[in-house]
Short mmCIF file of C-alpha atoms in Angstrom, two decimals:
data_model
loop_
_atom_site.label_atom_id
_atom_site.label_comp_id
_atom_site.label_asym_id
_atom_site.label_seq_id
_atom_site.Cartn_x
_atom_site.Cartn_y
_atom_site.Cartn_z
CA UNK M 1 106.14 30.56 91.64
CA UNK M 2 104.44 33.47 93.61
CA UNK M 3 104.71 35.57 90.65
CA UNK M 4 102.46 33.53 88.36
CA UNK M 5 100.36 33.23 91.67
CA UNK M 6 99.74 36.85 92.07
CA UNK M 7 99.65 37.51 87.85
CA UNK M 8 96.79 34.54 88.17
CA UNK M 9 94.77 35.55 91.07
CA UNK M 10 94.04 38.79 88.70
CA UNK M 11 92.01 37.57 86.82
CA UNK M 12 89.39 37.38 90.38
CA UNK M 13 89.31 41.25 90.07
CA UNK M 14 85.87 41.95 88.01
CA UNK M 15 86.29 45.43 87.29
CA UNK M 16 88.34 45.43 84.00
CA UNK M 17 89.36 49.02 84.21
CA UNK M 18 91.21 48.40 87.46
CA UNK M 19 92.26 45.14 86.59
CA UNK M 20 94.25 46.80 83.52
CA UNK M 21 95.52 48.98 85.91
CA UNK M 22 96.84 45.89 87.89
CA UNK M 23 98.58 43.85 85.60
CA UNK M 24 100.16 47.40 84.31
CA UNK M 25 101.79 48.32 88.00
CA UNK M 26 102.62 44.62 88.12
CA UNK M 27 104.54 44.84 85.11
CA UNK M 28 106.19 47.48 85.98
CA UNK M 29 107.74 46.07 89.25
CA UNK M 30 108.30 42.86 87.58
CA UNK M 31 110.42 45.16 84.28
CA UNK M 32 112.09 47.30 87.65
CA UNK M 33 113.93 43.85 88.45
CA UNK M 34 114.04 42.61 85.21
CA UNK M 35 111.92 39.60 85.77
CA UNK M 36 110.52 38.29 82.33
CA UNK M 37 107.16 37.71 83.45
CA UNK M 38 106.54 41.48 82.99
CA UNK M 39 106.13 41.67 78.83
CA UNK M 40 102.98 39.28 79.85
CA UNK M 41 101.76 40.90 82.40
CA UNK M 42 101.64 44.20 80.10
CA UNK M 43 100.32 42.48 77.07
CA UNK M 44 97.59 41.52 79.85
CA UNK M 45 96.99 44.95 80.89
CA UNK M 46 96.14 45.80 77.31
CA UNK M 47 94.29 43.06 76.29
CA UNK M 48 91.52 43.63 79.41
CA UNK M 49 91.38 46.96 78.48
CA UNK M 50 88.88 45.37 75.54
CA UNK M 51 86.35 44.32 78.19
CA UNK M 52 85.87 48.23 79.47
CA UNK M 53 83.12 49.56 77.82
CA UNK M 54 83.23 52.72 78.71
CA UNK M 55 85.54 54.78 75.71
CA UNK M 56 86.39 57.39 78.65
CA UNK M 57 87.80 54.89 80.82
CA UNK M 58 89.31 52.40 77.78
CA UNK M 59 91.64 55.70 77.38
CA UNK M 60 92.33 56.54 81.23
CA UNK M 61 93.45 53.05 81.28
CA UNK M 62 95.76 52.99 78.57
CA UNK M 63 97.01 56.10 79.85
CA UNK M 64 97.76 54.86 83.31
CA UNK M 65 99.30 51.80 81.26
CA UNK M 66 101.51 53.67 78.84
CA UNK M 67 102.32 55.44 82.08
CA UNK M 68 103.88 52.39 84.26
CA UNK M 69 105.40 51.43 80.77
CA UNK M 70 107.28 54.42 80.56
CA UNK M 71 108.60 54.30 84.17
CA UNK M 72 109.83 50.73 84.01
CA UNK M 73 111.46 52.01 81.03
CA UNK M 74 109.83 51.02 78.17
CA UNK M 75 109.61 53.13 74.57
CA UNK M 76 106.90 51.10 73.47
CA UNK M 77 104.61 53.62 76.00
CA UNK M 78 105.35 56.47 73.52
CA UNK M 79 102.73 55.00 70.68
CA UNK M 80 100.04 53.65 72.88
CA UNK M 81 100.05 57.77 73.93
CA UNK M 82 99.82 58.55 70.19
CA UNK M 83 97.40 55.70 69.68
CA UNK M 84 95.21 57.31 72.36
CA UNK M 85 95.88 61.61 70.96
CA UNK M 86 94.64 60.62 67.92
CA UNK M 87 91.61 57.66 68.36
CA UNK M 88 90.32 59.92 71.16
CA UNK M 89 89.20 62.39 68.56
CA UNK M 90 85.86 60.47 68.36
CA UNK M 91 84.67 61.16 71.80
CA UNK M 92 82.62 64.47 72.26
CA UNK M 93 84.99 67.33 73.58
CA UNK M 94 84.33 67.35 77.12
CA UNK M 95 84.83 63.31 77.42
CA UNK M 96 88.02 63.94 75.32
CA UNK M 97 89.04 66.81 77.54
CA UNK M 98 89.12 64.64 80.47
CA UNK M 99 91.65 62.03 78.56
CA UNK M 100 94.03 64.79 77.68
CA UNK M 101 93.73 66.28 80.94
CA UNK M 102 94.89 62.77 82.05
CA UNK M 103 97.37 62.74 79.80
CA UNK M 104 98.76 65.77 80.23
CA UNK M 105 98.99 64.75 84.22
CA UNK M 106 100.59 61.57 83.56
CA UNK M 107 103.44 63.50 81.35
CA UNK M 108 104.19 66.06 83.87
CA UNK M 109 104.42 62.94 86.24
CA UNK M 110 106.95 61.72 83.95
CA UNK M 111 108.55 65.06 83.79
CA UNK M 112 108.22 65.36 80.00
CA UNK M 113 107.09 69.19 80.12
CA UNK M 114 107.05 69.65 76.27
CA UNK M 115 104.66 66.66 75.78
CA UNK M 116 102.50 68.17 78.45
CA UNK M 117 101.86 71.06 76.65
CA UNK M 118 100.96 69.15 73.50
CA UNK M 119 98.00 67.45 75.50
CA UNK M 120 96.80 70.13 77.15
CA UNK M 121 96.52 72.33 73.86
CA UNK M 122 94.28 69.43 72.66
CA UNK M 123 91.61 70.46 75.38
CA UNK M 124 88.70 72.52 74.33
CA UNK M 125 87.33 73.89 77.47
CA UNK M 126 89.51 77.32 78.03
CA UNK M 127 89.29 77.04 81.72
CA UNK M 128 90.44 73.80 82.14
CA UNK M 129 93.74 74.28 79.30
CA UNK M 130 94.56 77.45 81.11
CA UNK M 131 94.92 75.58 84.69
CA UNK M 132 96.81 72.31 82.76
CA UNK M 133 99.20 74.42 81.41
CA UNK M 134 99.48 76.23 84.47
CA UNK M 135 100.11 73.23 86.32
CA UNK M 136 102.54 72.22 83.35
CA UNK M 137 104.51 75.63 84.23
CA UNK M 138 104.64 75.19 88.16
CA UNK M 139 106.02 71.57 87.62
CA UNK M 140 108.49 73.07 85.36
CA UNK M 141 109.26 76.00 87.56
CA UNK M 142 110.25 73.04 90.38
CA UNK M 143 112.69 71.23 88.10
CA UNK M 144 115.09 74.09 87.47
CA UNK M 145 116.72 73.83 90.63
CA UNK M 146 117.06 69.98 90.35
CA UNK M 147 117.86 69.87 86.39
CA UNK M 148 120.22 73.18 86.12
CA UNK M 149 122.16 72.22 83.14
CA UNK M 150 118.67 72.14 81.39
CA UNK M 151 118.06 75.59 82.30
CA UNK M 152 117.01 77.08 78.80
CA UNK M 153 115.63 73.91 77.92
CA UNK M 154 112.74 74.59 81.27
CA UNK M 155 112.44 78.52 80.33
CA UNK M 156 111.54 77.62 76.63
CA UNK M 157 108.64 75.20 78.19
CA UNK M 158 107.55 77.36 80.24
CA UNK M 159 107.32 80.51 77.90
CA UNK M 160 105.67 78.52 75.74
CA UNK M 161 103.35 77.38 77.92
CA UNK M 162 102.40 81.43 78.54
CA UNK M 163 102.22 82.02 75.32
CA UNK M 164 99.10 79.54 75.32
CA UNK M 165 97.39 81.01 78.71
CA UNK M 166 94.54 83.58 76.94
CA UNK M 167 92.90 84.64 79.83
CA UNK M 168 92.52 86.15 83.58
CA UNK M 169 94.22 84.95 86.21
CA UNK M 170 95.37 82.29 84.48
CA UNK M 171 97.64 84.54 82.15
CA UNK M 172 98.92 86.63 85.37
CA UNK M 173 99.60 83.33 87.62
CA UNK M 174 101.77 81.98 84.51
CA UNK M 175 103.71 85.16 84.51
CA UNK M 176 103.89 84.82 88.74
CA UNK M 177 105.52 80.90 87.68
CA UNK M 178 107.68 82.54 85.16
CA UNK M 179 109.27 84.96 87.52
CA UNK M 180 109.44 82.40 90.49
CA UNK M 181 112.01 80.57 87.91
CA UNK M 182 113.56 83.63 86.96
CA UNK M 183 114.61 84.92 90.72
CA UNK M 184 115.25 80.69 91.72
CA UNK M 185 118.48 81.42 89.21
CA UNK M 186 118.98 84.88 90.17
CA UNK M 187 117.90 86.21 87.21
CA UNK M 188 116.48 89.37 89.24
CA UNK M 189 116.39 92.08 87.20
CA UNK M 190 114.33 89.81 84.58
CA UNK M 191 111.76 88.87 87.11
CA UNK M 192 110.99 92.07 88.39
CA UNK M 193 110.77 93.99 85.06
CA UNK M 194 107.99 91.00 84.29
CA UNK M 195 105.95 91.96 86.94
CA UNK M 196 105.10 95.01 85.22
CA UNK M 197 103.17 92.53 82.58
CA UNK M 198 100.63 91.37 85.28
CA UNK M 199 97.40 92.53 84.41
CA UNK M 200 95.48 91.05 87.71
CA UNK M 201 95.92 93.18 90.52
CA UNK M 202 96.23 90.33 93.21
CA UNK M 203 98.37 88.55 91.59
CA UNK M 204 100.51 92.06 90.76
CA UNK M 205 100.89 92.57 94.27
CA UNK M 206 101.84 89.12 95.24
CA UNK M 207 105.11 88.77 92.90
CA UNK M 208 105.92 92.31 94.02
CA UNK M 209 106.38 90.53 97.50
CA UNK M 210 107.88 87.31 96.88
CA UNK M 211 110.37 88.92 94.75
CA UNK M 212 111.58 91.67 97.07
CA UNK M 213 110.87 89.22 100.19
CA UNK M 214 113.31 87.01 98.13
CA UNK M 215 116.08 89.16 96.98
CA UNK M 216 116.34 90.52 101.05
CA UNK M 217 116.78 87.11 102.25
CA UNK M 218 119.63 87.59 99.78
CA UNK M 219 120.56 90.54 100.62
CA UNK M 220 120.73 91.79 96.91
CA UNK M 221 117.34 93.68 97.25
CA UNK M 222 119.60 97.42 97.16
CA UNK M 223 121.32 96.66 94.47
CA UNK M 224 117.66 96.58 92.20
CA UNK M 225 115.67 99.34 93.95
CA UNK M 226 115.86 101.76 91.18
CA UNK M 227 114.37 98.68 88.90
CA UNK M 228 112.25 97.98 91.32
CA UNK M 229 110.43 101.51 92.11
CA UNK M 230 109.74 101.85 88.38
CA UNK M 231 107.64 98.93 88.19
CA UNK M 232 105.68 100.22 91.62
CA UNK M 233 105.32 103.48 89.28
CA UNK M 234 104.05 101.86 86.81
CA UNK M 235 101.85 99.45 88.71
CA UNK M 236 100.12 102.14 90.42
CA UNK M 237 99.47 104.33 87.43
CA UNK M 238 97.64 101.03 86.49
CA UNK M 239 95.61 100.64 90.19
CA UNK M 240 94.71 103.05 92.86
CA UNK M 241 96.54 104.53 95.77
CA UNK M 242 95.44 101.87 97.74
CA UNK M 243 97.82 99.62 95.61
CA UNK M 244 100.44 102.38 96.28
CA UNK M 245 100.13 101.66 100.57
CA UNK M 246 100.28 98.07 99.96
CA UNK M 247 103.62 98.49 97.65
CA UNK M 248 104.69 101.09 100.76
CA UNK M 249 104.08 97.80 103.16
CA UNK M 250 106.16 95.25 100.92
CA UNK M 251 108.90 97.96 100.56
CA UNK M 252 109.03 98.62 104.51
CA UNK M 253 108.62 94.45 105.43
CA UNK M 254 111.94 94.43 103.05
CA UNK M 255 113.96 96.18 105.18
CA UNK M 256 113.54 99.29 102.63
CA UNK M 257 112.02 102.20 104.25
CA UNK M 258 113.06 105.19 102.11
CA UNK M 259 111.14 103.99 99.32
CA UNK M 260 108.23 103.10 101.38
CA UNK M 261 108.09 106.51 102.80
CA UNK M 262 108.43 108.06 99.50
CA UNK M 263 105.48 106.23 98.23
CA UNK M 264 103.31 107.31 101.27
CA UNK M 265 104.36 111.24 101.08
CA UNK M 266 102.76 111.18 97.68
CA UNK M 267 99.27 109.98 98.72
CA UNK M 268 96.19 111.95 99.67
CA UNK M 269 96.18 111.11 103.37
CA UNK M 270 99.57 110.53 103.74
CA UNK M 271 99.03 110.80 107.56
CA UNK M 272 96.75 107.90 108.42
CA UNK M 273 98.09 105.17 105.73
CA UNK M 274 101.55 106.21 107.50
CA UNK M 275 100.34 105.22 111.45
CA UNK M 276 98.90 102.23 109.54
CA UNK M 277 101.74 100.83 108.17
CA UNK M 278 103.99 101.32 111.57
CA UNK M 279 101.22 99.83 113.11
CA UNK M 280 101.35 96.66 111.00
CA UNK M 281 104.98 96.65 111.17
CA UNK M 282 105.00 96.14 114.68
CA UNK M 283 102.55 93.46 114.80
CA UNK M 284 104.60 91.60 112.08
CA UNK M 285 107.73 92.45 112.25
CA UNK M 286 109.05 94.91 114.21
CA UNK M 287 112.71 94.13 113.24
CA UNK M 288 112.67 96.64 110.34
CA UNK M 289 111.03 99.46 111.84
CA UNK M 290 113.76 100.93 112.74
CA UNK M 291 115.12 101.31 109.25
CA UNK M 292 111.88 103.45 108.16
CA UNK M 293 111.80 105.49 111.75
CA UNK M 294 115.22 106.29 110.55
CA UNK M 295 114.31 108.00 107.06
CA UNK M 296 110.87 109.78 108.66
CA UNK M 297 111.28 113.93 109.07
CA UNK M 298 110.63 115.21 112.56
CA UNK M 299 106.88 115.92 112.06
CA UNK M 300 106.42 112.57 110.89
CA UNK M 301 108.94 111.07 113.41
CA UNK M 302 106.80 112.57 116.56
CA UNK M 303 103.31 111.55 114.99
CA UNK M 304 105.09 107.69 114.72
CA UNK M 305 106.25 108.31 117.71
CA UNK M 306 103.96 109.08 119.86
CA UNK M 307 101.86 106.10 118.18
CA UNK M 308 104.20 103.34 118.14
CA UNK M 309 105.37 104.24 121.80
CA UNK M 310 101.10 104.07 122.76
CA UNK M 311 100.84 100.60 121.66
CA UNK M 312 104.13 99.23 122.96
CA UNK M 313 103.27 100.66 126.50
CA UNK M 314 99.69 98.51 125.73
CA UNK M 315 101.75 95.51 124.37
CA UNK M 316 105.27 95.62 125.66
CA UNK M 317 105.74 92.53 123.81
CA UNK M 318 105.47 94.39 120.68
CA UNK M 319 108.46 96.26 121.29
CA UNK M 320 112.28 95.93 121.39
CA UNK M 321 115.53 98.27 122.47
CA UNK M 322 116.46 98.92 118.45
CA UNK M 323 112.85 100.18 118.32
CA UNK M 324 112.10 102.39 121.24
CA UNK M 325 115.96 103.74 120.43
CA UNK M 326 115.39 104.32 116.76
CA UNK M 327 112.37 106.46 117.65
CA UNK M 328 114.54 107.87 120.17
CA UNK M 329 117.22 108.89 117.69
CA UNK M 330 114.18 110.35 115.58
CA UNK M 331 112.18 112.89 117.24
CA UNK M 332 113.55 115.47 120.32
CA UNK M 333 109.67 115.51 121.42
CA UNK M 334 109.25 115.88 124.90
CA UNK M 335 106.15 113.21 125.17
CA UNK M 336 107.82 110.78 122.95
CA UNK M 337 110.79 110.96 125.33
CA UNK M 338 108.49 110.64 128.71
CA UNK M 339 106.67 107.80 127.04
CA UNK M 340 110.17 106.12 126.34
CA UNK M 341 111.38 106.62 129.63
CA UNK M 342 108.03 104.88 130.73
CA UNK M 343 109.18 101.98 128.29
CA UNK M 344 112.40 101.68 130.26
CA UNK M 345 110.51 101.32 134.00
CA UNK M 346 108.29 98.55 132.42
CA UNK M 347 111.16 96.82 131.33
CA UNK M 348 112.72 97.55 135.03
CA UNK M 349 115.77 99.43 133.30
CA UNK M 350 115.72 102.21 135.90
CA UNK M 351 118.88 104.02 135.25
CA UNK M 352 118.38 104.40 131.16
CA UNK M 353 114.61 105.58 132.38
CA UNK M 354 116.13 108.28 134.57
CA UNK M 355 118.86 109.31 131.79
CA UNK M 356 115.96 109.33 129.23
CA UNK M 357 114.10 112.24 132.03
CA UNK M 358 117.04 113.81 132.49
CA UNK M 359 116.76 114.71 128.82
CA UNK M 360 113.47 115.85 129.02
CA UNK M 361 112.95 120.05 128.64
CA UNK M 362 109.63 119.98 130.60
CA UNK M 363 109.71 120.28 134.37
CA UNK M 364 106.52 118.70 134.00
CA UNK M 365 107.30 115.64 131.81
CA UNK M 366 110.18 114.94 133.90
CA UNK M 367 108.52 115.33 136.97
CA UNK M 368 105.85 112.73 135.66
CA UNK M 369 108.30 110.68 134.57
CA UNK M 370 110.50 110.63 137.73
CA UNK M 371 107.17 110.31 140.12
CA UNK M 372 106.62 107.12 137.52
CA UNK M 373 110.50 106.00 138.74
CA UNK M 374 109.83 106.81 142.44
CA UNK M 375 106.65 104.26 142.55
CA UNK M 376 108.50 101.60 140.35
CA UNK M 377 111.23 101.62 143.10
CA UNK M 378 109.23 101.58 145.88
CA UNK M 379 107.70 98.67 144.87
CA UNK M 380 111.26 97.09 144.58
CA UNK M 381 111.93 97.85 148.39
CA UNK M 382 114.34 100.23 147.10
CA UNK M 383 113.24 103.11 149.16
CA UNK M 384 115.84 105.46 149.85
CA UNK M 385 116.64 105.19 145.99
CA UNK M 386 112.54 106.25 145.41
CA UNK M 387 112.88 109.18 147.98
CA UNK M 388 115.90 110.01 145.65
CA UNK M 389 113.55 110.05 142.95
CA UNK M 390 110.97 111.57 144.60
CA UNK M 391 113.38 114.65 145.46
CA UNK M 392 113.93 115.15 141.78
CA UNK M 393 110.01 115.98 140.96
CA UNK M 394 110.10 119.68 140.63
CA UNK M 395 107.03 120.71 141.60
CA UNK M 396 107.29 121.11 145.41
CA UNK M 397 103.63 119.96 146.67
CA UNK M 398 103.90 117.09 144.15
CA UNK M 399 107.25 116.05 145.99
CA UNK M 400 106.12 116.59 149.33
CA UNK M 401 103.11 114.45 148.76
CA UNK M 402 104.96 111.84 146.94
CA UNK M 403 107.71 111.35 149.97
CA UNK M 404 105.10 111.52 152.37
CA UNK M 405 103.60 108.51 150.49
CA UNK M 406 106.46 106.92 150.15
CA UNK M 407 107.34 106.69 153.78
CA UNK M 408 104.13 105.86 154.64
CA UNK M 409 103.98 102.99 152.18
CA UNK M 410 107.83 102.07 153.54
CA UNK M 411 106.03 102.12 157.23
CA UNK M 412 103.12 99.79 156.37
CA UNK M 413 105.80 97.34 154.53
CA UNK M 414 107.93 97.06 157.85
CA UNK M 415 105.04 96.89 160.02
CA UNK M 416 103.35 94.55 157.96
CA UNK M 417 102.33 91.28 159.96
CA UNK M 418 103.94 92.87 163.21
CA UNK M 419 100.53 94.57 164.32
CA UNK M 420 98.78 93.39 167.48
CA UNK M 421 95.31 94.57 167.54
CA UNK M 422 94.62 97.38 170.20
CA UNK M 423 92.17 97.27 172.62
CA UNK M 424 92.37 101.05 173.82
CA UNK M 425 93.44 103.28 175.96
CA UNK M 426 94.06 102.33 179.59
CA UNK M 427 93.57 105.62 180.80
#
């Protein structure tokens, strides 16, 4: 009885366009639980669509219609979509654009890829066919994953799709869909040799990423480096350098840092873009500096050095052990040493700081370094361990004044709240 009720009360709804819309999503419920009420509440829906007067929205709702048809299941949807390809053809071609665009939507909705296309090649306006079929490609590019014994089926769609896509970025960001499929089925060496067909720049440099970013996470990424520093070539012959020091960055955030470093000995100013992109790496992710400190030669590994060791002793947060040891392992420079020994008193790891200055060739570096230890300790309590310290400062006035401030410092400490204030001398 309440389903009459509802199918009844309708009818109060005075805009025709949504009341079509109504009895259709009714219908489709009622057809979801097989109640028979729902053949009359879709002959409904089509019969109000009559009252609309407006031709655009007498096709959206016959769309939206043949749409709930289709998902309660049924066929009959397929010809009122025909019905509305073909009568459409009357309306002027933006009006008609926005029924196929609807169209097309409502098919993709569906999931029927191949009938999306069909609609969206029926729009005139270039733009607006580039970004349908677009949208027709990422929706495809989604099902693969869930539908992956229709594999070729969703490739063929969606280099079809391409083949339609005649212009800038459109083209590119199909081609950016197309290899988001191809490395989803680990089809790798197929998605990075169609990177080299990506004529916008932006978009050029964002596949480069995902895809390497990708096939690390997967730990196939050095298996494909070969493939993959031909298309960088090849890319860059197309750009500018500057292209060249962001495919350095990509290659380095991969984990890869001989190729990265290969790419940044060829530029112009080699030097700066390399402090750069260390720089960058440790504010991003200093996890994989270490495997590009490890490939640098020992000019380039003090220069780094000195650098990366700056801004860590600014930011200690920045850094970690595998970093300060990697640059370590890199470089016998005597200030890149003192400023890692410096590292190790921040972090309050006294006895690597004083093995790092025992390394150190300078009298004066390690004397800096082990007047740095001295005060660290001292402000621990430890003093006979900072007089210790102290001793080992090379430069005898240096020492002398450091013990003498150490004691005094060691005084004040023990003394400290056991002054009584003096009124003089009696005598």
């Amino acid at each position: 009885m309440l389903i009459k009720e509802v199918l009844t009360s309708v009818e109060v709804i005075r805009d025709p366009y949504i009341k079509a819309v109504t009895y259709a999503k009714i219908g489709e419920r009622l057809a979801r639980v097989r109640e028979g009420h729902y053949k009359g509440s879709f002959l409904r829906a089509i019969e109000t669509t009559k009252e609309i007067e407006d031709p655009v929205k007498t096709f959206k709702a016959l769309l939206s219609i043949g749409y709930s048809m289709s998902k309660a299941g049924i066929k009959a949807s397929k010809r009122i979509y025909q019905g509305v390809l073909e009568d459409s053809r009357a309306l002027p071609a933006p009006h008609r654009d926005v029924v196929m665009e609807s169209a097309a939507m409502y098919m993709l909705s569906l999931g029927e890829i191949g009938e999306a296309i069909t609609y969206a090649l029926e729009i005139s306006s270039p733009k607006l066919r580039n970004e349908v079929l677009l949208a027709a490609m990422r929706t495809n590019t989604r099902k693969l994953g869930k539908e992956g014994i229709r594999v070729a089926y969703h490739l063929r769609k969606s280099k079809l799709a391409l083949e339609y896509i005649d212009s800038e970025p459109y083209h590119s960001m199909g081609i950016m869909e197309l290899i988001r499929a191809y490395i989803s089925l680990g089809g790798y060496e197929t998605a990075i040799t169609l990177i080299s067909q990506i004529r916008d720049r932006d978009w050029a440099r964002q596949a480069f990423k995902e895809v390497a970013f990708y096939m690390k996470e997967r730990d196939v990424i050095g298996h494909y480096i070969d493939t993959l520093e031909g298309v960088v070539d090849d890319l860059i012959t197309r750009f500018d350098e500057d292209f060249a020091a962001e495919m350095a960055f990509a290659f380095a955030l991969s984990g890869e840092g001989l190729p990265a470093i290969e790419l940044v000995r060829k530029m112009k100013n080699a030097t700066d873009v390399l402090l750069k992109l260390v720089l960058e790496l440790l504010e991003r992710d200093h996890d994989v500096l270490p495997s590009l400190v490890a490939v640098l030669n020992e000019e380039e590994a003090t220069l780094v050095g000195k650098v990366v060791m700056n801004r860590i002793l600014e930011r200690p947060e920045l850094g970690s052990r595998e970093v300060v040891e990697a640059i370590g392992k890199s470089t016998r420079n005597g200030e890149v040493w003192a400023k890692i020994a410096r590292y190790y008193i921040l972090m309050d790891e006294v006895d690597e700081a004083m093995r790092t200055a025992s390394l150190l060739h300078s009298e004066r570096l390690r004397s800096v370094v082990m007047a740095d230890i001295s005060h660290h300790l001292l402000k621990k309590g430890e003093v006979e361990r900072a007089i210790d310290a102290a001793i080992e400062v090379r430069d005898p006035d240096f020492s002398s004044i450091l013990i003498s401030e150490i004691l005094l410092k060691a005084l004040e400490r023990e003394l400290d709240g056991k002054v009584v204030p003096w009124n003089g001398s009696k005598h």
